Amino acid sequence: MSHRILVVEDDRATGDFIAKGLSEEGFVVDRADNGRDGLFHATDGSYDCIVLDRMLPGLDGMSVLAAVRAAGVATPVIILSALGSAEDRIAGLTGGSDDYLTKPFAFAELLARVRLLIRRRVAAPGPETVLSSADLEMDLLARRVRRGGRTIDLQPREFRLLEFLLRHAEQVVTRTMLLEGVWDYHFDPGTNVVDVHLSRLRKKVDQGEEKPLLHTVRGAGYRLGAEP
C-alpha cells in the first residue's frame, strides 16, 4: 500500500519539486498552496506524513500545526522553512512538529526524513480504542460511553465533543480549540453552539453524580477531569 503525503507549500516551483520527487519514490501526494486548504486536508487524519511550509498565505504554518494537534491528529509533520535559527527550530519542534528542515534543502535529505517518520509511525503502538477519565470510559470501537455502572447515550456531535475532551483530559481547552477540533470551524461563527452542546453533555455526564467531571474554567475554557 502506498503511503499518502500531504505537501503544504505556497511556492509552486518548490511544491512541484517535492511532489514530483515523492511521487517518483512511490508515494501518493496531495497538494495545498495555502494554510487554510492545508488545514482542511490535514485534519482528516488520513496522511502518513505532512510536509508543511512555515510561511503560508491565509494561515501560517505554525497556526496550521497548532490546529492540527488541537484536533487530536498525530500525523508526523516536517516543517520546511527559510527561518533556520536555533530559536526558530526550537519553536517549530516545541510547537508540535516532528522534524524541521531549513531551506534550501536537498531532496534526498527530505526523503530520508519522511521515510524515517513513517517507519516510526508504523512501528508505534496502534491508536487507543478506549479513552477514560476517573470513572468515565469511552469505547471508540463500540461507540459506547459509560460512567460507573450506567451507559450514557450521546448524539454523534456529543460523542465527538466528549472524545475531544477525553483526549485532552485534565487540560484546559478553549472555545477555539473546540470549534476547530469538533465542528471543523476555523473561524468564530458568533453563536453559542459550544456552550449549548457542553451544557447538554454536562447533564448527561454529571447529572446525579457526586463528583462532576466537566468544569468551566472562567476566562479560559473548559476542562474534563476530577477536581484538583
Short mmCIF file of C-alpha atoms in Angstrom, two decimals:
data_model
loop_
_atom_site.label_atom_id
_atom_site.label_comp_id
_atom_site.label_asym_id
_atom_site.label_seq_id
_atom_site.Cartn_x
_atom_site.Cartn_y
_atom_site.Cartn_z
CA MET A 1 0.00 0.00 0.00
CA SER A 2 1.35 3.41 -0.97
CA HIS A 3 1.84 5.93 1.78
CA ARG A 4 -0.01 9.25 1.48
CA ILE A 5 1.87 12.52 1.86
CA LEU A 6 0.36 16.00 2.13
CA VAL A 7 2.59 18.83 0.87
CA VAL A 8 1.52 22.30 2.00
CA GLU A 9 3.72 24.77 0.12
CA ASP A 10 2.74 28.09 -1.48
CA ASP A 11 5.79 28.34 -3.78
CA ARG A 12 4.73 26.49 -6.92
CA ALA A 13 8.25 25.56 -8.03
CA THR A 14 9.17 24.15 -4.61
CA GLY A 15 5.86 22.34 -4.26
CA ASP A 16 6.17 20.81 -7.73
CA PHE A 17 9.74 19.73 -6.98
CA ILE A 18 8.75 17.99 -3.74
CA ALA A 19 5.58 16.40 -5.15
CA LYS A 20 7.35 15.09 -8.26
CA GLY A 21 10.21 13.61 -6.23
CA LEU A 22 7.93 11.92 -3.71
CA SER A 23 5.64 10.57 -6.45
CA GLU A 24 8.64 9.05 -8.22
CA GLU A 25 9.50 7.28 -4.97
CA GLY A 26 6.06 5.65 -4.89
CA PHE A 27 4.20 7.99 -2.54
CA VAL A 28 0.69 9.29 -3.18
CA VAL A 29 0.96 13.07 -2.90
CA ASP A 30 -1.75 15.67 -2.28
CA ARG A 31 -1.04 19.38 -2.53
CA ALA A 32 -2.25 22.57 -0.86
CA ASP A 33 -0.85 26.03 -1.56
CA ASN A 34 -2.23 27.94 1.44
CA GLY A 35 -2.70 27.38 5.13
CA ARG A 36 -6.49 27.07 5.21
CA ASP A 37 -6.61 24.41 2.49
CA GLY A 38 -3.69 22.64 4.13
CA LEU A 39 -5.52 22.55 7.46
CA PHE A 40 -8.68 21.24 5.80
CA HIS A 41 -6.78 18.30 4.30
CA ALA A 42 -4.54 17.66 7.31
CA THR A 43 -7.32 17.32 9.86
CA ASP A 44 -8.91 14.32 8.13
CA GLY A 45 -6.09 12.25 9.64
CA SER A 46 -5.60 10.07 6.54
CA TYR A 47 -1.99 11.04 5.77
CA ASP A 48 1.17 9.21 6.77
CA CYS A 49 3.26 12.39 6.80
CA ILE A 50 2.75 16.13 6.24
CA VAL A 51 5.39 18.40 4.73
CA LEU A 52 4.42 21.88 5.92
CA ASP A 53 5.89 25.20 4.84
CA ARG A 54 6.12 27.67 7.71
CA MET A 55 5.37 30.85 5.74
CA LEU A 56 1.96 30.40 4.12
CA PRO A 57 -0.78 32.78 2.95
CA GLY A 58 -4.10 32.81 4.77
CA LEU A 59 -2.88 30.87 7.78
CA ASP A 60 0.79 30.45 8.65
CA GLY A 61 2.35 27.04 9.12
CA MET A 62 2.68 27.27 12.90
CA SER A 63 -1.04 28.09 13.19
CA VAL A 64 -1.88 25.15 10.93
CA LEU A 65 0.28 22.89 13.08
CA ALA A 66 -1.33 24.11 16.31
CA ALA A 67 -4.83 23.48 14.93
CA VAL A 68 -3.88 20.01 13.67
CA ARG A 69 -2.54 18.99 17.07
CA ALA A 70 -5.51 20.58 18.86
CA ALA A 71 -7.78 18.42 16.70
CA GLY A 72 -6.01 15.33 18.03
CA VAL A 73 -4.33 14.49 14.70
CA ALA A 74 -0.98 12.79 15.37
CA THR A 75 0.26 12.60 11.76
CA PRO A 76 4.03 13.26 11.63
CA VAL A 77 4.82 16.78 10.42
CA ILE A 78 8.03 18.09 8.87
CA ILE A 79 8.27 21.88 8.82
CA LEU A 80 10.07 23.47 5.88
CA SER A 81 11.28 27.00 6.46
CA ALA A 82 13.82 29.58 5.40
CA LEU A 83 13.92 30.54 9.09
CA GLY A 84 16.79 28.46 10.35
CA SER A 85 17.98 29.92 13.64
CA ALA A 86 18.11 27.74 16.72
CA GLU A 87 15.17 29.68 18.16
CA ASP A 88 13.10 29.06 15.02
CA ARG A 89 13.84 25.32 15.04
CA ILE A 90 13.05 25.06 18.73
CA ALA A 91 9.76 26.92 18.22
CA GLY A 92 8.81 24.53 15.44
CA LEU A 93 9.64 21.40 17.40
CA THR A 94 8.03 22.53 20.64
CA GLY A 95 5.01 23.70 18.64
CA GLY A 96 4.20 20.12 17.67
CA SER A 97 6.29 19.26 14.62
CA ASP A 98 8.27 16.03 14.43
CA ASP A 99 11.10 17.47 12.32
CA TYR A 100 12.33 20.79 10.99
CA LEU A 101 14.21 21.23 7.72
CA THR A 102 15.59 24.56 6.57
CA LYS A 103 15.53 25.88 3.01
CA PRO A 104 17.34 25.40 0.73
CA PHE A 105 17.37 21.66 1.25
CA ALA A 106 18.46 18.53 -0.62
CA PHE A 107 15.55 16.35 -1.73
CA ALA A 108 17.46 13.23 -0.65
CA GLU A 109 17.52 14.55 2.91
CA LEU A 110 13.81 15.36 2.88
CA LEU A 111 13.05 11.90 1.52
CA ALA A 112 15.14 10.25 4.22
CA ARG A 113 13.34 12.21 6.93
CA VAL A 114 9.89 11.38 5.51
CA ARG A 115 10.72 7.67 5.42
CA LEU A 116 12.10 7.76 8.95
CA LEU A 117 8.96 9.37 10.36
CA ILE A 118 6.73 6.89 8.55
CA ARG A 119 8.78 3.94 9.86
CA ARG A 120 8.47 5.29 13.39
CA ARG A 121 4.72 5.66 12.99
CA VAL A 122 4.27 2.15 11.62
CA ALA A 123 6.36 0.73 14.45
CA ALA A 124 4.46 2.66 17.11
CA PRO A 125 1.63 1.04 19.07
CA GLY A 126 -1.79 1.24 17.47
CA PRO A 127 -4.22 4.03 18.31
CA GLU A 128 -6.15 4.00 21.54
CA THR A 129 -9.56 2.38 21.34
CA VAL A 130 -10.65 3.18 24.91
CA LEU A 131 -10.43 6.65 26.48
CA SER A 132 -11.09 7.29 30.14
CA SER A 133 -11.00 9.84 32.94
CA ALA A 134 -11.88 8.91 36.52
CA ASP A 135 -14.91 6.58 36.23
CA LEU A 136 -15.87 7.82 32.75
CA GLU A 137 -14.97 5.46 29.90
CA MET A 138 -15.44 5.74 26.12
CA ASP A 139 -15.10 2.71 23.83
CA LEU A 140 -14.31 4.14 20.40
CA LEU A 141 -14.88 0.87 18.55
CA ALA A 142 -18.21 0.05 20.16
CA ARG A 143 -19.20 3.74 20.22
CA ARG A 144 -20.23 3.27 23.86
CA VAL A 145 -19.83 5.61 26.83
CA ARG A 146 -20.20 4.51 30.44
CA ARG A 147 -19.79 6.25 33.76
CA GLY A 148 -19.67 3.95 36.72
CA GLY A 149 -22.40 1.39 36.15
CA ARG A 150 -24.57 3.39 33.75
CA THR A 151 -24.49 3.77 29.97
CA ILE A 152 -24.64 7.31 28.58
CA ASP A 153 -26.48 7.78 25.30
CA LEU A 154 -24.90 10.51 23.19
CA GLN A 155 -25.74 12.13 19.88
CA PRO A 156 -22.93 11.97 17.25
CA ARG A 157 -21.78 15.54 17.91
CA GLU A 158 -21.87 14.99 21.67
CA PHE A 159 -19.79 11.83 21.22
CA ARG A 160 -17.21 13.73 19.17
CA LEU A 161 -17.13 16.55 21.73
CA LEU A 162 -16.59 14.13 24.60
CA GLU A 163 -13.90 12.28 22.64
CA PHE A 164 -12.03 15.55 22.12
CA LEU A 165 -12.30 16.40 25.82
CA LEU A 166 -11.12 12.92 26.83
CA ARG A 167 -8.12 13.16 24.52
CA HIS A 168 -7.25 16.39 26.36
CA ALA A 169 -8.28 15.21 29.83
CA GLU A 170 -7.01 17.37 32.71
CA GLN A 171 -6.13 20.12 30.22
CA VAL A 172 -7.91 23.41 29.67
CA VAL A 173 -9.35 23.57 26.16
CA THR A 174 -10.55 26.84 24.64
CA ARG A 175 -13.68 27.53 22.61
CA THR A 176 -11.46 28.00 19.55
CA MET A 177 -9.91 24.55 20.03
CA LEU A 178 -13.37 23.00 20.32
CA LEU A 179 -14.71 24.86 17.28
CA GLU A 180 -11.78 23.64 15.20
CA GLY A 181 -11.48 20.14 16.61
CA VAL A 182 -15.15 19.21 16.93
CA TRP A 183 -17.02 21.39 14.42
CA ASP A 184 -14.20 21.91 11.90
CA TYR A 185 -14.82 25.67 12.10
CA HIS A 186 -11.66 27.67 11.52
CA PHE A 187 -13.44 30.89 12.42
CA ASP A 188 -15.77 32.00 15.18
CA PRO A 189 -19.36 31.58 13.91
CA GLY A 190 -20.58 34.03 16.52
CA THR A 191 -23.02 31.58 18.09
CA ASN A 192 -23.22 29.78 21.43
CA VAL A 193 -23.02 26.34 19.79
CA VAL A 194 -20.15 25.26 22.07
CA ASP A 195 -21.91 26.33 25.25
CA VAL A 196 -25.19 24.65 24.25
CA HIS A 197 -23.57 21.31 23.46
CA LEU A 198 -21.38 21.42 26.56
CA SER A 199 -24.42 22.12 28.71
CA ARG A 200 -26.22 19.08 27.26
CA LEU A 201 -23.13 16.93 27.63
CA ARG A 202 -22.60 18.04 31.23
CA LYS A 203 -26.14 16.98 32.13
CA LYS A 204 -25.60 13.53 30.67
CA VAL A 205 -22.15 13.01 32.17
CA ASP A 206 -22.54 14.67 35.59
CA GLN A 207 -26.24 14.58 36.44
CA GLY A 208 -26.80 12.54 39.58
CA GLU A 209 -23.09 12.10 40.18
CA GLU A 210 -21.41 13.11 43.42
CA LYS A 211 -18.31 14.48 41.72
CA PRO A 212 -18.64 16.44 38.44
CA LEU A 213 -16.10 15.86 35.68
CA LEU A 214 -16.94 18.69 33.27
CA HIS A 215 -15.74 22.05 34.53
CA THR A 216 -15.87 25.60 33.20
CA VAL A 217 -12.59 27.45 33.71
CA ARG A 218 -13.63 31.08 33.93
CA GLY A 219 -12.00 33.24 31.28
CA ALA A 220 -10.06 30.32 29.79
CA GLY A 221 -12.27 27.47 28.59
CA TYR A 222 -13.25 24.03 29.80
CA ARG A 223 -11.62 21.05 31.49
CA LEU A 224 -12.59 17.40 31.77
CA GLY A 225 -11.34 15.56 34.83
CA ALA A 226 -11.62 15.22 38.56
CA GLU A 227 -11.37 18.33 40.69
CA PRO A 228 -7.75 19.11 41.60
#
